[in-house]
Amino acid sequence: MRILFYLLSIVIANVVTAAFAPLHFGMFIVPMGTLLIGATFIFRDLVQNKYGRKKTYLFIITALILSAVVSFLLGDTLLIVVASALSFVVAETADTEIYTRLKLPMAWRVFYSGIVGGFLDSAIFVVIGLSPLGANILPWEAVPAAIIGQIIVKTIIQMVGAIILNKVGPMKEKHLISG
């Protein structure tokens, strides 16, 4: 089920981003799919927690291929598909490696690794995919607001996920001990 949620969240994020205009919060620009991208880091951590680091990389490769195909089928330009794939690989790898190395409770590992993954995903995708360096969708003046807006949303999603995991984890352990 974890793998399914992980893969579906990535596909749905692509579909939502393609189908809906970005949100504007003051100066911040946030694609609608960003809400789900923040969740993908949490789902990936849950996959890694159950299947281990090596198998998780197989799921990341599967998700990368699936994401690129869906993005292309939705009409994204090759440059957007490449920027998305590159930001995905870098962010998911960073998240995986940080999650692996932190010796903290799961909720904190999810939170910290997701913050780094979200930052890298946002910065790489916006600069390579959307800026004048890439598809020229955003002018340079809008690039910082687009990156910061995505980072804020992804961090909030990570925080909510960590809070939920912090509440659910002890209850699950208590149930296993008493059961």
PDB file of C-alpha atoms in Angstrom:
ATOM      1  CA  MET A   1       0.000   0.000   0.000  1.00  0.00           C
ATOM      2  CA  ARG A   2       2.882   2.365   0.810  1.00  0.00           C
ATOM      3  CA  ILE A   3       4.369   1.863  -2.641  1.00  0.00           C
ATOM      4  CA  LEU A   4       1.011   2.526  -4.278  1.00  0.00           C
ATOM      5  CA  PHE A   5       0.551   5.778  -2.300  1.00  0.00           C
ATOM      6  CA  TYR A   6       4.086   6.841  -3.210  1.00  0.00           C
ATOM      7  CA  LEU A   7       3.627   6.210  -6.933  1.00  0.00           C
ATOM      8  CA  LEU A   8       0.089   7.623  -7.046  1.00  0.00           C
ATOM      9  CA  SER A   9       1.096  10.811  -5.243  1.00  0.00           C
ATOM     10  CA  ILE A  10       3.721  11.486  -7.905  1.00  0.00           C
ATOM     11  CA  VAL A  11       1.359  10.812 -10.808  1.00  0.00           C
ATOM     12  CA  ILE A  12      -1.459  12.850  -9.250  1.00  0.00           C
ATOM     13  CA  ALA A  13       0.949  15.729  -8.543  1.00  0.00           C
ATOM     14  CA  ASN A  14       1.827  15.832 -12.255  1.00  0.00           C
ATOM     15  CA  VAL A  15      -1.822  15.717 -13.300  1.00  0.00           C
ATOM     16  CA  VAL A  16      -2.882  18.409 -10.813  1.00  0.00           C
ATOM     17  CA  THR A  17       0.012  20.669 -11.822  1.00  0.00           C
ATOM     18  CA  ALA A  18      -0.934  20.336 -15.493  1.00  0.00           C
ATOM     19  CA  ALA A  19      -4.683  20.786 -14.881  1.00  0.00           C
ATOM     20  CA  PHE A  20      -4.745  23.784 -12.532  1.00  0.00           C
ATOM     21  CA  ALA A  21      -3.158  27.215 -12.568  1.00  0.00           C
ATOM     22  CA  PRO A  22      -0.593  27.913  -9.854  1.00  0.00           C
ATOM     23  CA  LEU A  23      -1.740  29.476  -6.594  1.00  0.00           C
ATOM     24  CA  HIS A  24      -0.544  32.981  -5.807  1.00  0.00           C
ATOM     25  CA  PHE A  25      -0.040  33.851  -2.143  1.00  0.00           C
ATOM     26  CA  GLY A  26       1.049  37.448  -2.304  1.00  0.00           C
ATOM     27  CA  MET A  27       4.377  37.313  -4.089  1.00  0.00           C
ATOM     28  CA  PHE A  28       4.683  33.507  -3.812  1.00  0.00           C
ATOM     29  CA  ILE A  29       3.829  31.236  -6.736  1.00  0.00           C
ATOM     30  CA  VAL A  30       2.918  27.635  -5.917  1.00  0.00           C
ATOM     31  CA  PRO A  31       1.900  25.016  -8.486  1.00  0.00           C
ATOM     32  CA  MET A  32      -1.083  22.996  -7.237  1.00  0.00           C
ATOM     33  CA  GLY A  33       0.891  19.749  -7.421  1.00  0.00           C
ATOM     34  CA  THR A  34       3.304  21.072  -4.795  1.00  0.00           C
ATOM     35  CA  LEU A  35       0.824  20.013  -2.127  1.00  0.00           C
ATOM     36  CA  LEU A  36       1.272  16.405  -3.223  1.00  0.00           C
ATOM     37  CA  ILE A  37       4.999  16.621  -3.867  1.00  0.00           C
ATOM     38  CA  GLY A  38       5.490  17.389  -0.169  1.00  0.00           C
ATOM     39  CA  ALA A  39       3.591  14.183   0.599  1.00  0.00           C
ATOM     40  CA  THR A  40       5.721  12.103  -1.784  1.00  0.00           C
ATOM     41  CA  PHE A  41       8.732  12.558   0.500  1.00  0.00           C
ATOM     42  CA  ILE A  42       6.702  11.244   3.432  1.00  0.00           C
ATOM     43  CA  PHE A  43       5.433   8.264   1.431  1.00  0.00           C
ATOM     44  CA  ARG A  44       8.971   7.545   0.203  1.00  0.00           C
ATOM     45  CA  ASP A  45      10.211   7.517   3.797  1.00  0.00           C
ATOM     46  CA  LEU A  46       7.442   5.092   4.733  1.00  0.00           C
ATOM     47  CA  VAL A  47       8.434   2.854   1.811  1.00  0.00           C
ATOM     48  CA  GLN A  48      12.067   2.982   2.916  1.00  0.00           C
ATOM     49  CA  ASN A  49      11.101   2.252   6.497  1.00  0.00           C
ATOM     50  CA  LYS A  50       9.397  -0.966   5.401  1.00  0.00           C
ATOM     51  CA  TYR A  51      11.525  -2.145   2.446  1.00  0.00           C
ATOM     52  CA  GLY A  52      14.969  -0.686   3.162  1.00  0.00           C
ATOM     53  CA  ARG A  53      17.207   1.694   1.307  1.00  0.00           C
ATOM     54  CA  LYS A  54      18.255  -0.548  -1.609  1.00  0.00           C
ATOM     55  CA  LYS A  55      14.718  -1.538  -2.603  1.00  0.00           C
ATOM     56  CA  THR A  56      13.602   2.065  -2.170  1.00  0.00           C
ATOM     57  CA  TYR A  57      15.954   3.098  -4.966  1.00  0.00           C
ATOM     58  CA  LEU A  58      14.137   0.648  -7.269  1.00  0.00           C
ATOM     59  CA  PHE A  59      10.854   2.355  -6.363  1.00  0.00           C
ATOM     60  CA  ILE A  60      12.428   5.774  -6.954  1.00  0.00           C
ATOM     61  CA  ILE A  61      13.529   4.681 -10.444  1.00  0.00           C
ATOM     62  CA  THR A  62      10.029   3.323 -11.113  1.00  0.00           C
ATOM     63  CA  ALA A  63       8.507   6.589  -9.909  1.00  0.00           C
ATOM     64  CA  LEU A  64      10.944   8.601 -12.031  1.00  0.00           C
ATOM     65  CA  ILE A  65       9.989   6.738 -15.197  1.00  0.00           C
ATOM     66  CA  LEU A  66       6.288   6.928 -14.367  1.00  0.00           C
ATOM     67  CA  SER A  67       6.539  10.649 -13.610  1.00  0.00           C
ATOM     68  CA  ALA A  68       8.435  11.411 -16.826  1.00  0.00           C
ATOM     69  CA  VAL A  69       5.967   9.439 -18.961  1.00  0.00           C
ATOM     70  CA  VAL A  70       2.923  11.067 -17.330  1.00  0.00           C
ATOM     71  CA  SER A  71       4.482  14.525 -17.603  1.00  0.00           C
ATOM     72  CA  PHE A  72       5.245  13.985 -21.287  1.00  0.00           C
ATOM     73  CA  LEU A  73       1.748  12.580 -21.974  1.00  0.00           C
ATOM     74  CA  LEU A  74       0.237  15.644 -20.296  1.00  0.00           C
ATOM     75  CA  GLY A  75       1.972  17.813 -22.882  1.00  0.00           C
ATOM     76  CA  ASP A  76       4.946  19.125 -20.921  1.00  0.00           C
ATOM     77  CA  THR A  77       7.882  20.136 -23.080  1.00  0.00           C
ATOM     78  CA  LEU A  78      10.961  17.952 -23.090  1.00  0.00           C
ATOM     79  CA  LEU A  79      12.804  20.624 -21.098  1.00  0.00           C
ATOM     80  CA  ILE A  80      10.124  20.567 -18.374  1.00  0.00           C
ATOM     81  CA  VAL A  81      10.185  16.751 -18.307  1.00  0.00           C
ATOM     82  CA  VAL A  82      13.993  16.760 -17.970  1.00  0.00           C
ATOM     83  CA  ALA A  83      13.923  19.457 -15.254  1.00  0.00           C
ATOM     84  CA  SER A  84      11.268  17.508 -13.390  1.00  0.00           C
ATOM     85  CA  ALA A  85      13.231  14.257 -13.670  1.00  0.00           C
ATOM     86  CA  LEU A  86      16.497  15.870 -12.561  1.00  0.00           C
ATOM     87  CA  SER A  87      14.930  17.643  -9.587  1.00  0.00           C
ATOM     88  CA  PHE A  88      13.129  14.412  -8.663  1.00  0.00           C
ATOM     89  CA  VAL A  89      16.286  12.269  -8.720  1.00  0.00           C
ATOM     90  CA  VAL A  90      18.363  14.758  -6.731  1.00  0.00           C
ATOM     91  CA  ALA A  91      15.617  15.452  -4.166  1.00  0.00           C
ATOM     92  CA  GLU A  92      14.614  11.810  -3.674  1.00  0.00           C
ATOM     93  CA  THR A  93      18.261  10.717  -3.361  1.00  0.00           C
ATOM     94  CA  ALA A  94      18.993  13.442  -0.807  1.00  0.00           C
ATOM     95  CA  ASP A  95      15.842  12.574   1.134  1.00  0.00           C
ATOM     96  CA  THR A  96      16.734   8.861   1.095  1.00  0.00           C
ATOM     97  CA  GLU A  97      20.320   9.369   2.226  1.00  0.00           C
ATOM     98  CA  ILE A  98      19.480  11.873   4.956  1.00  0.00           C
ATOM     99  CA  TYR A  99      16.622   9.702   6.228  1.00  0.00           C
ATOM    100  CA  THR A 100      19.028   6.726   6.334  1.00  0.00           C
ATOM    101  CA  ARG A 101      21.737   8.525   8.284  1.00  0.00           C
ATOM    102  CA  LEU A 102      19.721  10.409  10.889  1.00  0.00           C
ATOM    103  CA  LYS A 103      19.586   8.654  14.240  1.00  0.00           C
ATOM    104  CA  LEU A 104      16.368  10.257  15.409  1.00  0.00           C
ATOM    105  CA  PRO A 105      12.771   9.116  15.865  1.00  0.00           C
ATOM    106  CA  MET A 106      11.014   8.482  12.566  1.00  0.00           C
ATOM    107  CA  ALA A 107       8.922  11.669  12.668  1.00  0.00           C
ATOM    108  CA  TRP A 108      12.047  13.847  12.924  1.00  0.00           C
ATOM    109  CA  ARG A 109      13.829  11.886  10.192  1.00  0.00           C
ATOM    110  CA  VAL A 110      10.818  12.391   7.900  1.00  0.00           C
ATOM    111  CA  PHE A 111      10.705  16.103   8.719  1.00  0.00           C
ATOM    112  CA  TYR A 112      14.411  16.882   8.281  1.00  0.00           C
ATOM    113  CA  SER A 113      14.996  14.726   5.207  1.00  0.00           C
ATOM    114  CA  GLY A 114      11.828  16.106   3.600  1.00  0.00           C
ATOM    115  CA  ILE A 115      12.873  19.707   4.177  1.00  0.00           C
ATOM    116  CA  VAL A 116      16.154  19.132   2.329  1.00  0.00           C
ATOM    117  CA  GLY A 117      14.443  17.124  -0.423  1.00  0.00           C
ATOM    118  CA  GLY A 118      11.765  19.796  -0.821  1.00  0.00           C
ATOM    119  CA  PHE A 119      14.335  22.585  -0.991  1.00  0.00           C
ATOM    120  CA  LEU A 120      16.371  20.793  -3.670  1.00  0.00           C
ATOM    121  CA  ASP A 121      13.291  19.798  -5.660  1.00  0.00           C
ATOM    122  CA  SER A 122      11.978  23.372  -5.651  1.00  0.00           C
ATOM    123  CA  ALA A 123      15.244  25.110  -6.471  1.00  0.00           C
ATOM    124  CA  ILE A 124      16.329  22.729  -9.229  1.00  0.00           C
ATOM    125  CA  PHE A 125      12.942  22.514 -10.942  1.00  0.00           C
ATOM    126  CA  VAL A 126      12.240  26.242 -10.905  1.00  0.00           C
ATOM    127  CA  VAL A 127      15.719  27.243 -12.106  1.00  0.00           C
ATOM    128  CA  ILE A 128      16.159  24.534 -14.752  1.00  0.00           C
ATOM    129  CA  GLY A 129      12.529  24.149 -15.785  1.00  0.00           C
ATOM    130  CA  LEU A 130      10.793  27.491 -15.391  1.00  0.00           C
ATOM    131  CA  SER A 131      13.374  30.280 -15.371  1.00  0.00           C
ATOM    132  CA  PRO A 132      14.837  32.008 -18.448  1.00  0.00           C
ATOM    133  CA  LEU A 133      17.627  29.421 -18.191  1.00  0.00           C
ATOM    134  CA  GLY A 134      15.019  26.743 -18.945  1.00  0.00           C
ATOM    135  CA  ALA A 135      11.588  27.046 -20.548  1.00  0.00           C
ATOM    136  CA  ASN A 136      11.428  30.793 -19.829  1.00  0.00           C
ATOM    137  CA  ILE A 137       8.015  30.553 -18.155  1.00  0.00           C
ATOM    138  CA  LEU A 138       9.044  32.776 -15.236  1.00  0.00           C
ATOM    139  CA  PRO A 139      11.156  35.927 -15.410  1.00  0.00           C
ATOM    140  CA  TRP A 140      14.214  35.995 -13.135  1.00  0.00           C
ATOM    141  CA  GLU A 141      12.401  38.398 -10.781  1.00  0.00           C
ATOM    142  CA  ALA A 142       9.738  35.724 -10.077  1.00  0.00           C
ATOM    143  CA  VAL A 143      12.157  32.812  -9.574  1.00  0.00           C
ATOM    144  CA  PRO A 144      12.939  33.451  -5.867  1.00  0.00           C
ATOM    145  CA  ALA A 145       9.229  33.804  -5.036  1.00  0.00           C
ATOM    146  CA  ALA A 146       8.446  30.577  -6.882  1.00  0.00           C
ATOM    147  CA  ILE A 147      11.198  28.676  -5.058  1.00  0.00           C
ATOM    148  CA  ILE A 148      10.345  30.087  -1.627  1.00  0.00           C
ATOM    149  CA  GLY A 149       6.605  29.533  -2.108  1.00  0.00           C
ATOM    150  CA  GLN A 150       7.157  25.875  -2.942  1.00  0.00           C
ATOM    151  CA  ILE A 151       9.587  25.410  -0.052  1.00  0.00           C
ATOM    152  CA  ILE A 152       7.077  26.906   2.404  1.00  0.00           C
ATOM    153  CA  VAL A 153       4.260  24.639   1.219  1.00  0.00           C
ATOM    154  CA  LYS A 154       6.449  21.506   1.178  1.00  0.00           C
ATOM    155  CA  THR A 155       7.780  22.311   4.660  1.00  0.00           C
ATOM    156  CA  ILE A 156       4.246  22.690   6.009  1.00  0.00           C
ATOM    157  CA  ILE A 157       3.293  19.331   4.459  1.00  0.00           C
ATOM    158  CA  GLN A 158       6.419  17.753   6.004  1.00  0.00           C
ATOM    159  CA  MET A 159       5.539  19.246   9.387  1.00  0.00           C
ATOM    160  CA  VAL A 160       1.969  17.922   9.242  1.00  0.00           C
ATOM    161  CA  GLY A 161       3.261  14.488   8.185  1.00  0.00           C
ATOM    162  CA  ALA A 162       5.816  14.438  11.007  1.00  0.00           C
ATOM    163  CA  ILE A 163       3.167  15.435  13.556  1.00  0.00           C
ATOM    164  CA  ILE A 164       0.854  12.659  12.340  1.00  0.00           C
ATOM    165  CA  LEU A 165       3.673  10.100  12.400  1.00  0.00           C
ATOM    166  CA  ASN A 166       4.657  11.263  15.881  1.00  0.00           C
ATOM    167  CA  LYS A 167       1.070  10.664  17.088  1.00  0.00           C
ATOM    168  CA  VAL A 168       0.442   7.418  15.165  1.00  0.00           C
ATOM    169  CA  GLY A 169       3.820   5.784  15.880  1.00  0.00           C
ATOM    170  CA  PRO A 170       3.436   5.572  19.682  1.00  0.00           C
ATOM    171  CA  MET A 171      -0.202   4.422  19.353  1.00  0.00           C
ATOM    172  CA  LYS A 172       0.842   1.673  16.943  1.00  0.00           C
ATOM    173  CA  GLU A 173       3.639   0.538  19.288  1.00  0.00           C
ATOM    174  CA  LYS A 174       1.241   0.559  22.250  1.00  0.00           C
ATOM    175  CA  HIS A 175      -1.238  -1.579  20.274  1.00  0.00           C
ATOM    176  CA  LEU A 176       1.489  -4.077  19.311  1.00  0.00           C
ATOM    177  CA  ILE A 177       2.706  -4.360  22.911  1.00  0.00           C
ATOM    178  CA  SER A 178      -0.785  -4.796  24.395  1.00  0.00           C
ATOM    179  CA  GLY A 179      -1.991  -7.092  21.544  1.00  0.00           C
TER     180      GLY A 179
END
